[in-house]
PDB file of C-alpha atoms in Angstrom:
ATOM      1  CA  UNK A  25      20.114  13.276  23.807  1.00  0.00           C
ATOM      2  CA  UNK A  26      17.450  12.762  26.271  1.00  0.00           C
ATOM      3  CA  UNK A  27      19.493   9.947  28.194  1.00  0.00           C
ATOM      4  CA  UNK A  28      22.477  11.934  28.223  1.00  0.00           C
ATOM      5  CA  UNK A  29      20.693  15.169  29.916  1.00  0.00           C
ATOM      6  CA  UNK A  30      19.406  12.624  32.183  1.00  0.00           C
ATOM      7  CA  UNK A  31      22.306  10.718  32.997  1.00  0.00           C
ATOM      8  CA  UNK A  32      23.837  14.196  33.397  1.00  0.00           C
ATOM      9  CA  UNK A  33      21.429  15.622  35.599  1.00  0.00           C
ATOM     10  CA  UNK A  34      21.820  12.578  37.961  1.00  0.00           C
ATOM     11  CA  UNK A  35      25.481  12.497  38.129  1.00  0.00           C
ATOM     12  CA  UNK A  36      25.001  15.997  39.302  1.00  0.00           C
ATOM     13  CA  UNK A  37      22.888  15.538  41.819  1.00  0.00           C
ATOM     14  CA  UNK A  38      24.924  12.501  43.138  1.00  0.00           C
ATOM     15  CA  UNK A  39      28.456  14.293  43.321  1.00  0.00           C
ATOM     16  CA  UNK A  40      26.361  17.146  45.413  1.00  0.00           C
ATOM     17  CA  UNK A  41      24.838  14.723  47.552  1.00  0.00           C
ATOM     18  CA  UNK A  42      28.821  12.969  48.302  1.00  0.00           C
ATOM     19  CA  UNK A  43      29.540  16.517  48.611  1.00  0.00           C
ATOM     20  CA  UNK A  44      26.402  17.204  51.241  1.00  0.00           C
ATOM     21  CA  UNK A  45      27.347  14.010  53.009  1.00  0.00           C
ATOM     22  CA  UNK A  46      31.254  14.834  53.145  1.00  0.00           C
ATOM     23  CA  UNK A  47      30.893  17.905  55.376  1.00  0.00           C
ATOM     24  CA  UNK A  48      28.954  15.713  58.387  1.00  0.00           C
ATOM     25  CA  UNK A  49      31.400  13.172  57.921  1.00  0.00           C
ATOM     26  CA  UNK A  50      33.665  12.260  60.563  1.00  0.00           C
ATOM     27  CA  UNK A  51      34.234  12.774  63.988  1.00  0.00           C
ATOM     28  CA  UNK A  52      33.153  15.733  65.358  1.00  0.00           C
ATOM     29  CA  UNK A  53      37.030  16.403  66.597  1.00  0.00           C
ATOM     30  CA  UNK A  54      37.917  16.146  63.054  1.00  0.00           C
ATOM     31  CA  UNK A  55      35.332  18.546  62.011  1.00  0.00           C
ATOM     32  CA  UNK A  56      36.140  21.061  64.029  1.00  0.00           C
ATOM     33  CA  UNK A  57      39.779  20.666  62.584  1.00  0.00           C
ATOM     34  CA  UNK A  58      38.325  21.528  59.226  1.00  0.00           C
ATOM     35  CA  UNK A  59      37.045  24.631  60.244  1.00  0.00           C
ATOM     36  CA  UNK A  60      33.370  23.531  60.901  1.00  0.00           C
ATOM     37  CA  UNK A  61      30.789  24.451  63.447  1.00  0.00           C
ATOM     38  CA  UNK A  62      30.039  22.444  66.722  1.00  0.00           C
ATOM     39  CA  UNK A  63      26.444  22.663  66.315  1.00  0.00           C
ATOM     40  CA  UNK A  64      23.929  22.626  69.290  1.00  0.00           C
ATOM     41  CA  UNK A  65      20.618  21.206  68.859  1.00  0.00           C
ATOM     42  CA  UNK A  66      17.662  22.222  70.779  1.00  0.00           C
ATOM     43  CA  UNK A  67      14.109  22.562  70.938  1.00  0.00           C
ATOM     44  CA  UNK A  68      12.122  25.549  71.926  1.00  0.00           C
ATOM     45  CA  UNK A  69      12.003  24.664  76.328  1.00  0.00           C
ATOM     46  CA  UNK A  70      12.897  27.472  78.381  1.00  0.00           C
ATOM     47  CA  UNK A  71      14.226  28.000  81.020  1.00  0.00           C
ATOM     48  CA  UNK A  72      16.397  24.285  79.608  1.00  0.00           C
ATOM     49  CA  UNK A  73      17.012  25.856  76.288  1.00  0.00           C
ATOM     50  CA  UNK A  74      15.766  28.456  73.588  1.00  0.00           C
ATOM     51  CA  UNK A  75      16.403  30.431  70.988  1.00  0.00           C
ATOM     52  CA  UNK A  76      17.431  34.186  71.791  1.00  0.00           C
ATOM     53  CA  UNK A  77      15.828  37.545  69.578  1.00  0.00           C
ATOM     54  CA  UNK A  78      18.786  37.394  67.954  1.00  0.00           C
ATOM     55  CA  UNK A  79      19.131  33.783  67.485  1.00  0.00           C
ATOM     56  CA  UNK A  80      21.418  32.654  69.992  1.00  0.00           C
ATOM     57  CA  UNK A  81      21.397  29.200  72.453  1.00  0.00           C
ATOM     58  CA  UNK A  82      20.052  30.330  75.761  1.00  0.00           C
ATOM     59  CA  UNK A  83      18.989  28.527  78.511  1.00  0.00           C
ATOM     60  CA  UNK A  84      20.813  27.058  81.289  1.00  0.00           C
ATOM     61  CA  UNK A  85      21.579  24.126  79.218  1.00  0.00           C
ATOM     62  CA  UNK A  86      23.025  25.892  76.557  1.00  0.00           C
ATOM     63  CA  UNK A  87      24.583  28.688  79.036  1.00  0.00           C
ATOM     64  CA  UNK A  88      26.999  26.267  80.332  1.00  0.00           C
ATOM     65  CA  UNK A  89      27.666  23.694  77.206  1.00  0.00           C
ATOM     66  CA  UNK A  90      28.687  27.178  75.532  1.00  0.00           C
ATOM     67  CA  UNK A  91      30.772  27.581  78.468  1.00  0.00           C
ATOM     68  CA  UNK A  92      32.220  24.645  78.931  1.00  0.00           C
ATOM     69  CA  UNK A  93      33.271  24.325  75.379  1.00  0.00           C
ATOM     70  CA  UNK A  94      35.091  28.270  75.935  1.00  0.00           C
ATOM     71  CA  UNK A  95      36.959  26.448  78.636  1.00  0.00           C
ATOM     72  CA  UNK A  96      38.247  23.951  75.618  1.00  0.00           C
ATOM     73  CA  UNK A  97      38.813  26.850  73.282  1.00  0.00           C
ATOM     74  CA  UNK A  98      35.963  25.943  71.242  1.00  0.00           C
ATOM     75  CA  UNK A  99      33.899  29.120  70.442  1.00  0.00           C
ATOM     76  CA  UNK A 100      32.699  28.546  66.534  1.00  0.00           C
ATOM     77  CA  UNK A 101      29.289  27.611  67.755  1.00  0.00           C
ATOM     78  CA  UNK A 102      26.061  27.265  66.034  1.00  0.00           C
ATOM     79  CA  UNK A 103      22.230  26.818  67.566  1.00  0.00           C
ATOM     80  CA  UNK A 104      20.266  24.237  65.768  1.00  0.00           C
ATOM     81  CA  UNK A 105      16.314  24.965  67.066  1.00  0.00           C
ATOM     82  CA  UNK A 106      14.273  21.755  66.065  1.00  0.00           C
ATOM     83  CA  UNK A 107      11.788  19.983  67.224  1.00  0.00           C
ATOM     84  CA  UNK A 108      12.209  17.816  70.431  1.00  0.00           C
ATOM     85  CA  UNK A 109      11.328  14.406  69.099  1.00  0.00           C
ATOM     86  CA  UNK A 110      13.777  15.367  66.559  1.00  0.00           C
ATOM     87  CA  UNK A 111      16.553  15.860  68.571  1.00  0.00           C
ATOM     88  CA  UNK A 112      17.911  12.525  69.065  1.00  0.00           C
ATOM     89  CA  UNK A 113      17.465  11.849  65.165  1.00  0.00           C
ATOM     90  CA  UNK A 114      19.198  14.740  64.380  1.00  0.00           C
ATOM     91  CA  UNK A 115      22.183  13.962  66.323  1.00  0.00           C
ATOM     92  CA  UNK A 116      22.234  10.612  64.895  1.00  0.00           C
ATOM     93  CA  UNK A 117      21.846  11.962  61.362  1.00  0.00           C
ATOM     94  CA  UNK A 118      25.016  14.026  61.666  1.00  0.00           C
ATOM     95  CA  UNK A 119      22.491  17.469  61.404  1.00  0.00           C
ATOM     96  CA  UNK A 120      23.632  18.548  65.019  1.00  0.00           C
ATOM     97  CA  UNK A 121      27.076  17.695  67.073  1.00  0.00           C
ATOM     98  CA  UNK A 122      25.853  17.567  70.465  1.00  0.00           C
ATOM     99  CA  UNK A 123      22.312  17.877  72.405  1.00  0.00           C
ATOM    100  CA  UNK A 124      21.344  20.603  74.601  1.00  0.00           C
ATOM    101  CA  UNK A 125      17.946  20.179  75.208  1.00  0.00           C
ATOM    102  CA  UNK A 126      17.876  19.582  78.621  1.00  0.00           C
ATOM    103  CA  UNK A 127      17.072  15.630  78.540  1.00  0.00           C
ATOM    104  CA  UNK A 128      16.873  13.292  81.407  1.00  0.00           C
ATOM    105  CA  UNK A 129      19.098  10.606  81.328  1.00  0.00           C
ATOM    106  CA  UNK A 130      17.434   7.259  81.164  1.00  0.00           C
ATOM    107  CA  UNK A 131      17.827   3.827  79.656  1.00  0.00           C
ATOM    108  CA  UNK A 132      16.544   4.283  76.378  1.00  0.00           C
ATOM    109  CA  UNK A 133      18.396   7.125  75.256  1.00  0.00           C
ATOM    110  CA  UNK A 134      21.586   6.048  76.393  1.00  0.00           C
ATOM    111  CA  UNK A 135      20.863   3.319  74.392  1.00  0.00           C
ATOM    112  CA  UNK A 136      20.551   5.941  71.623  1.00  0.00           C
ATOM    113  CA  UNK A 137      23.417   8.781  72.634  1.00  0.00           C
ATOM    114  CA  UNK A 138      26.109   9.231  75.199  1.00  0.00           C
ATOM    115  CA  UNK A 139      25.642  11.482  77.494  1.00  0.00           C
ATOM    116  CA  UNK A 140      28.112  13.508  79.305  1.00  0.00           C
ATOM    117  CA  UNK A 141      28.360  13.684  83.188  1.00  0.00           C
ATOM    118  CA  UNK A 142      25.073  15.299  85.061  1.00  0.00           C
ATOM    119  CA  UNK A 143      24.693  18.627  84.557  1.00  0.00           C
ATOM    120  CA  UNK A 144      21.873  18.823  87.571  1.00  0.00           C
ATOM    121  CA  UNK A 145      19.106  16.952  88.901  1.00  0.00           C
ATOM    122  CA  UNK A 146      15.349  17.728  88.962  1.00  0.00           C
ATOM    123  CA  UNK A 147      12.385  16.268  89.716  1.00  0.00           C
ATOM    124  CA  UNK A 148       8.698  16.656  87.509  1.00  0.00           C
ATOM    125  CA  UNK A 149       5.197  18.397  88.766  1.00  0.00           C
ATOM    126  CA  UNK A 150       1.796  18.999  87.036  1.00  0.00           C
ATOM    127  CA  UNK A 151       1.126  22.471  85.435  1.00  0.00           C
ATOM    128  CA  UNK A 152      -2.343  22.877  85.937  1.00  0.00           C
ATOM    129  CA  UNK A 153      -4.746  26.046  85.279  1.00  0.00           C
ATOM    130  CA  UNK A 154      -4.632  28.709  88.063  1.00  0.00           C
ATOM    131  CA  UNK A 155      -6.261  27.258  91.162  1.00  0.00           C
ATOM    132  CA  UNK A 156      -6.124  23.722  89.903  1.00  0.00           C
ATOM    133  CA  UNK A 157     -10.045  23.502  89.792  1.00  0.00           C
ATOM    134  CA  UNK A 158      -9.816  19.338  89.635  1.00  0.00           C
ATOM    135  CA  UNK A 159      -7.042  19.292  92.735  1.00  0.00           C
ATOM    136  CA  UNK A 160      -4.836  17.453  90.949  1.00  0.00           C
ATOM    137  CA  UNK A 161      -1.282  16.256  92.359  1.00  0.00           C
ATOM    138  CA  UNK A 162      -0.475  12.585  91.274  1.00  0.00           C
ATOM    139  CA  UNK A 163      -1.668  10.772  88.290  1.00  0.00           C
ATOM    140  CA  UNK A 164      -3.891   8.404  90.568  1.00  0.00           C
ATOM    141  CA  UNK A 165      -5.579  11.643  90.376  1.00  0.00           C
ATOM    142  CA  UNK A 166      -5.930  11.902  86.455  1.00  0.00           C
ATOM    143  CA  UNK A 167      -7.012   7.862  86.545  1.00  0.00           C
ATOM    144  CA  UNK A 168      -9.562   8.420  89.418  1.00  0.00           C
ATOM    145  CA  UNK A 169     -11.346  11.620  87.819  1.00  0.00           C
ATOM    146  CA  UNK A 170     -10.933  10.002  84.030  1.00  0.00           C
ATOM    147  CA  UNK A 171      -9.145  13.737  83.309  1.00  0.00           C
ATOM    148  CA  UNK A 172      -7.033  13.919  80.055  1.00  0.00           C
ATOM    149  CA  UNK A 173      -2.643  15.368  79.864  1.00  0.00           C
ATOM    150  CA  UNK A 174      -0.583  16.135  77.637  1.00  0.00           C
ATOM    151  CA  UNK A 175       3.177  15.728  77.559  1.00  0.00           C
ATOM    152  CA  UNK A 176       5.503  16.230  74.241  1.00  0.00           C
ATOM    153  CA  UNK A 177       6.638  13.379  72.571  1.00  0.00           C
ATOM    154  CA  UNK A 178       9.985  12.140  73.697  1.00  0.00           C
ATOM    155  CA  UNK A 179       9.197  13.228  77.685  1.00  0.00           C
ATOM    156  CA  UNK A 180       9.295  10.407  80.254  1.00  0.00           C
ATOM    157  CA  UNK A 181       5.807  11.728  81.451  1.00  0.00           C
ATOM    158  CA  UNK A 182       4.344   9.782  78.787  1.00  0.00           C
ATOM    159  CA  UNK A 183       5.617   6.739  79.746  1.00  0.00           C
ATOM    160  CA  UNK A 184       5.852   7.034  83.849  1.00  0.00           C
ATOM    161  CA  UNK A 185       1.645   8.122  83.182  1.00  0.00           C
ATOM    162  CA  UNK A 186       1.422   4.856  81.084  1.00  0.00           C
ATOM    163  CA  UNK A 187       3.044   2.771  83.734  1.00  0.00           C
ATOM    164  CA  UNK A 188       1.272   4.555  86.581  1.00  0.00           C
ATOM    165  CA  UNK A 189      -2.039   3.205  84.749  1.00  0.00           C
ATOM    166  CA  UNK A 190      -3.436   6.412  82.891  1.00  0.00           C
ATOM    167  CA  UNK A 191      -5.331   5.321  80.089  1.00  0.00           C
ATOM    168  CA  UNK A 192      -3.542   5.562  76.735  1.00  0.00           C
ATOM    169  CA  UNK A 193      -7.201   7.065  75.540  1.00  0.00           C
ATOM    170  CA  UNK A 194      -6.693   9.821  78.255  1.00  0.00           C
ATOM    171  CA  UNK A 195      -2.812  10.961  77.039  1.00  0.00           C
ATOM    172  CA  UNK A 196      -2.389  13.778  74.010  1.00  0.00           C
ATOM    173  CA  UNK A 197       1.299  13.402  72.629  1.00  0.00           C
ATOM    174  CA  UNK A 198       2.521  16.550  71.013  1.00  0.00           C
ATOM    175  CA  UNK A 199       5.106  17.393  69.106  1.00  0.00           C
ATOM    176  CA  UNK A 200       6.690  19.979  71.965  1.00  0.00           C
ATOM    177  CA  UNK A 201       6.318  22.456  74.590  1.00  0.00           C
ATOM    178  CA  UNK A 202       5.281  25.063  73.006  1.00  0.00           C
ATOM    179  CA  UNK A 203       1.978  22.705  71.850  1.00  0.00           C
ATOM    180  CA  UNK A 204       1.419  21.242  75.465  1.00  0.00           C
ATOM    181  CA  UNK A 205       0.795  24.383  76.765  1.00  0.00           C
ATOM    182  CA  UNK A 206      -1.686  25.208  74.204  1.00  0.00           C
ATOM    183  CA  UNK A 207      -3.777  22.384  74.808  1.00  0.00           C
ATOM    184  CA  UNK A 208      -3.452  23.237  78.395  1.00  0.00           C
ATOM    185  CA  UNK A 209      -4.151  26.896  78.023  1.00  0.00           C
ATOM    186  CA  UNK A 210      -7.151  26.229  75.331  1.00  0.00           C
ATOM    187  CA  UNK A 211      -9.004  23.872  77.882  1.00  0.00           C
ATOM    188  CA  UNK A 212      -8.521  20.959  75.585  1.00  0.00           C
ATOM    189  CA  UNK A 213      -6.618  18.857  78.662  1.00  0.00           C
ATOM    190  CA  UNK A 214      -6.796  18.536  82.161  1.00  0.00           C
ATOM    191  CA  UNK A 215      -2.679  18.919  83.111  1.00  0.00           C
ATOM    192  CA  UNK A 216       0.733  18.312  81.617  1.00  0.00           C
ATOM    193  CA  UNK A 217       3.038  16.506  83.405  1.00  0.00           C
ATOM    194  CA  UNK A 218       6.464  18.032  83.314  1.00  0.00           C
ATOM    195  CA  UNK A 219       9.816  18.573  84.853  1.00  0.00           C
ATOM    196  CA  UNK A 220       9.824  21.187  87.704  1.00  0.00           C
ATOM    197  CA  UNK A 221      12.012  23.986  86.096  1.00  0.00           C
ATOM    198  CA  UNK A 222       9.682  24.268  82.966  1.00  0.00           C
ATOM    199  CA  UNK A 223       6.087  23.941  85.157  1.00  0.00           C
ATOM    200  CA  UNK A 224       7.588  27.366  87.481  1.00  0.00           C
ATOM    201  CA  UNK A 225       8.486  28.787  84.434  1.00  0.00           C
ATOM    202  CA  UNK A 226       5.614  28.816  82.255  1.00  0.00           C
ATOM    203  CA  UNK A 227       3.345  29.694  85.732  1.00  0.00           C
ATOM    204  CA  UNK A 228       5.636  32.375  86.224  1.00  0.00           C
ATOM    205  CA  UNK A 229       5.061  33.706  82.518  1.00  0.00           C
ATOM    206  CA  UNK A 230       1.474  33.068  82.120  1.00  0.00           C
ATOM    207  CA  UNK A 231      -1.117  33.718  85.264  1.00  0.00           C
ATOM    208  CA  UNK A 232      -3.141  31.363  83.247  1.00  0.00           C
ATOM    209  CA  UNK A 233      -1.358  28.661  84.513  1.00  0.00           C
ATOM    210  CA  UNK A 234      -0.475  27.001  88.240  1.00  0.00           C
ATOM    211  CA  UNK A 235       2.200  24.327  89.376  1.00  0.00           C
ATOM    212  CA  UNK A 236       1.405  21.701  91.798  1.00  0.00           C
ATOM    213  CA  UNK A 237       3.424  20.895  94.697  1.00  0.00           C
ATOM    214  CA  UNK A 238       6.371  18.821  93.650  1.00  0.00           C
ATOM    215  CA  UNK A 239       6.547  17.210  97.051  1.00  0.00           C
ATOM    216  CA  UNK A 240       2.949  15.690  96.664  1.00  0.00           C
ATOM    217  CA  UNK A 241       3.383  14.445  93.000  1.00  0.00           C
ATOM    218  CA  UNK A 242       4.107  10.685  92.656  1.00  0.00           C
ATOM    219  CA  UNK A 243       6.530   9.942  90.215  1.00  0.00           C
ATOM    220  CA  UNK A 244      10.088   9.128  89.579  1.00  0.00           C
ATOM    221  CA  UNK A 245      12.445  10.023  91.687  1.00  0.00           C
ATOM    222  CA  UNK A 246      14.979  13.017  91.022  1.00  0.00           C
ATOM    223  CA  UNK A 247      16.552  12.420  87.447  1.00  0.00           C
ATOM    224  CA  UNK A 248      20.071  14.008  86.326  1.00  0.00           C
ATOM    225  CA  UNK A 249      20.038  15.315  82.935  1.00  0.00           C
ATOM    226  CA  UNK A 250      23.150  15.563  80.629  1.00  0.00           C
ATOM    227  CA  UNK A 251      24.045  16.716  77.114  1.00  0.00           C
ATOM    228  CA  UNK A 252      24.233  14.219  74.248  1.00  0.00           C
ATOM    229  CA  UNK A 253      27.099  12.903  72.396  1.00  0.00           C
ATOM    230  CA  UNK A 254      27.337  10.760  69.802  1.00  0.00           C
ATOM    231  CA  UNK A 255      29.258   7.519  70.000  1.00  0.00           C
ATOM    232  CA  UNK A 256      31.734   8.026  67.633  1.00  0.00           C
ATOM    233  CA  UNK A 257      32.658  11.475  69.653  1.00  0.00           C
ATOM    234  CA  UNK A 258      33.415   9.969  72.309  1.00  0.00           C
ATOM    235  CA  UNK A 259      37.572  11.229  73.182  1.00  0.00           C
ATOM    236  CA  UNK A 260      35.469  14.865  72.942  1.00  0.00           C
ATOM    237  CA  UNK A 261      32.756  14.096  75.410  1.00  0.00           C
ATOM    238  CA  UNK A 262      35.939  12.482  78.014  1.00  0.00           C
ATOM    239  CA  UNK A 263      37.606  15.972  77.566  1.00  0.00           C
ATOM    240  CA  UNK A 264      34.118  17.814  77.707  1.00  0.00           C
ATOM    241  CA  UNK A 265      33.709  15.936  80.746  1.00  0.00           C
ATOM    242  CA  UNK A 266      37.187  16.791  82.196  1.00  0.00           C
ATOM    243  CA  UNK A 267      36.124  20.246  81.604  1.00  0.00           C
ATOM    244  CA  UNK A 268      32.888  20.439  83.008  1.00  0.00           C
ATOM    245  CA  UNK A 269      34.369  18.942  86.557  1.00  0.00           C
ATOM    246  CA  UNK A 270      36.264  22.011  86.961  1.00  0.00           C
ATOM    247  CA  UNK A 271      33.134  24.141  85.893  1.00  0.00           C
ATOM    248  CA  UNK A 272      30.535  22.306  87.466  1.00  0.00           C
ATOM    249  CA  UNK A 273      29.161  24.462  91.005  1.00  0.00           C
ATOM    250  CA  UNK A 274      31.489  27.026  90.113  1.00  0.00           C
ATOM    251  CA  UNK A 275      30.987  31.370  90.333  1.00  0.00           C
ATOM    252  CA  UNK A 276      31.312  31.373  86.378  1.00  0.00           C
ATOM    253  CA  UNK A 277      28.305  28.736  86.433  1.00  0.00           C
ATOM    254  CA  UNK A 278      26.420  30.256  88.407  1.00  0.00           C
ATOM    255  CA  UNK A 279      26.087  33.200  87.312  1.00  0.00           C
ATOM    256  CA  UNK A 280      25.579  32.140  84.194  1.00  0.00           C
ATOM    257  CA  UNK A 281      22.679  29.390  84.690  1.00  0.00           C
ATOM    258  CA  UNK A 282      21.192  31.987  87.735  1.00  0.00           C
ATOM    259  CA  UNK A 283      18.705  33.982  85.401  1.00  0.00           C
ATOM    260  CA  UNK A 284      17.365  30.968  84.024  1.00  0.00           C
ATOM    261  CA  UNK A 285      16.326  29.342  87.539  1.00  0.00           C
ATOM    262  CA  UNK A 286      18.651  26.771  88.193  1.00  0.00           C
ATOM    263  CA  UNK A 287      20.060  27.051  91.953  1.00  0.00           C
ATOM    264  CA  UNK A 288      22.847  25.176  93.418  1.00  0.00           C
ATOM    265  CA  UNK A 289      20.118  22.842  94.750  1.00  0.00           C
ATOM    266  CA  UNK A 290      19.680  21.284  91.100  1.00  0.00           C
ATOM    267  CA  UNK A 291      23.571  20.496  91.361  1.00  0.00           C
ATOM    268  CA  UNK A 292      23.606  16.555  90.690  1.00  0.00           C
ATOM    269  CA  UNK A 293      25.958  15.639  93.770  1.00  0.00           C
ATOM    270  CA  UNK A 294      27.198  12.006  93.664  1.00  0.00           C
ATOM    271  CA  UNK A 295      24.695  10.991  91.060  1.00  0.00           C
ATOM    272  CA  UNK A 296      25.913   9.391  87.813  1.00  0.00           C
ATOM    273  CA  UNK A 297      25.431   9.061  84.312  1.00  0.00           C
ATOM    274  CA  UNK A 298      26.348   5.091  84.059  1.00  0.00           C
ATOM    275  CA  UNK A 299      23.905   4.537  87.415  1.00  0.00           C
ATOM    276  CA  UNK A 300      21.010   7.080  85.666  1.00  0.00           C
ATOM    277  CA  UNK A 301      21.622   4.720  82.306  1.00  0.00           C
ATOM    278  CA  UNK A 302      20.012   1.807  84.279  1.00  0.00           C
ATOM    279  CA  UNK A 303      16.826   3.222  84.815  1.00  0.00           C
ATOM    280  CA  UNK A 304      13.811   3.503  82.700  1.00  0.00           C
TER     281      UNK A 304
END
């Protein structure tokens, strides 16, 4: 009796686990054909992407993969808010459909995820407390002093700090944003490395907080940022891509990506995804 309840109990839980594993499978064309969500992930990074009071993607990220995918007469959308190291897993794990984080495209996560054509280009600063007592504007600056950063994990700050010769010793990894400004705010490091958009951002929201001069910070050059596809999708991201041409710089764009910051300066220009893929 006992081995049948147990032999029961298992082929339960297996046909709801084929079940579970059913509903991600496929492409993500053929999901939508059964009826499912296109599911955005994201982690919590304004003004890139966040979660709204009531739930919804925002963020300039989000603001124009949501419109983008209206242009294709998608609109059964659904936010995913996780963690930023988890976003790449999760797309790979069939839990989200496409990434709207806000990531910069770079060798290693290409190697990982497609990624559409730019959606802009930035460059990173230090966010540093109000009056940046320790004059900080490069990391030469954090390696000279022996000062401590932070950075999420995931960010290319952590490496381009590594290869710049900051001491592994003097580096905090955390799991995201929302953590690397607590350290920052609690005293706990010296700076935190990050792109330009979130460094005005959390400055403008919190007088505890300053952001150095971008045009005295040493680090990469300008890096275009896309959303993230997986392989497998890839006939969606060419007609995502076809779409977002004709959106790209437009009125609709703009004024939808406006409140959160980004200006027609952050437009990516003649920069590419395959040329971006190259670099580290």
């Amino acid at each position: 009796m006992k081995f049948f309840k147990a032999t029961w109990i298992k082929t339960i839980a297996l046909s709801a686990l084929v079940a579970a594993s059913s509903v991600q499978a496929g492409t993500l064309e053929e999901r939508i054909a059964d009826g499912e969500t296109i599911r955005l992930g994201f982690a919590a990074a304004p003004p890139w992407a966040y979660s709204g009071n009531d739930g919804s993607p925002q963020g300039f990220v989000n603001g124009i993969a949501v419109d983008v995918l209206k242009r294709m007469g998608h609109t059964n959308i659904e936010p995913v808010l996780t963690d930023w190291s988890s976003l790449i897993p999760s797309l790979k794990a069939g839990r989200v459909d496409m990434v709207t984080g806000g990531m910069y495209v770079v060798k290693a996560r290409c190697e990982n995820m497609d990624f559409s054509d730019p959606i802009g280009a930035f460059g990173d600063t230090f966010l540093v407390p109000k009056g940046n007592p320790k004059n900080l504007q490069t990391y030469q600056d954090l390696i000279d002093q022996d000062l401590t950063m932070v950075a999420p994990s995931g960010y290319n700050t952590l490496k381009d700090a590594k290869d710049a010769g900051v001491p592994a010793s003097n580096i905090t990894e955390v799991p995201g944003p929302t953590q690397a400004l607590a350290a920052l705010r609690t005293g706990r490091v010296d700076a935190a490395p990050i792109n330009v958009l979130e460094a005005k951002h959390a400055a403008d929201m919190d007088d505890s907080f300053e952001m150095t001069d971008p045009e005295k910070f040493v680090g990469r050059d300008k890096q275009v940022v896309g959303i993230g596809f997986r392989p497998e999708d890839k006939e969606f991201r060419l007609a995502f891509n076809k779409a977002l041409k004709e959106y790209l710089g437009s009125d609709e764009m703009m004024a939808t990506v406006t409140p959160d910051n980004y200006i027609k300066a952050f437009l990516p220009g003649d920069l590419s995804t395959e040329n971006a893929c190259q670099s580290n």
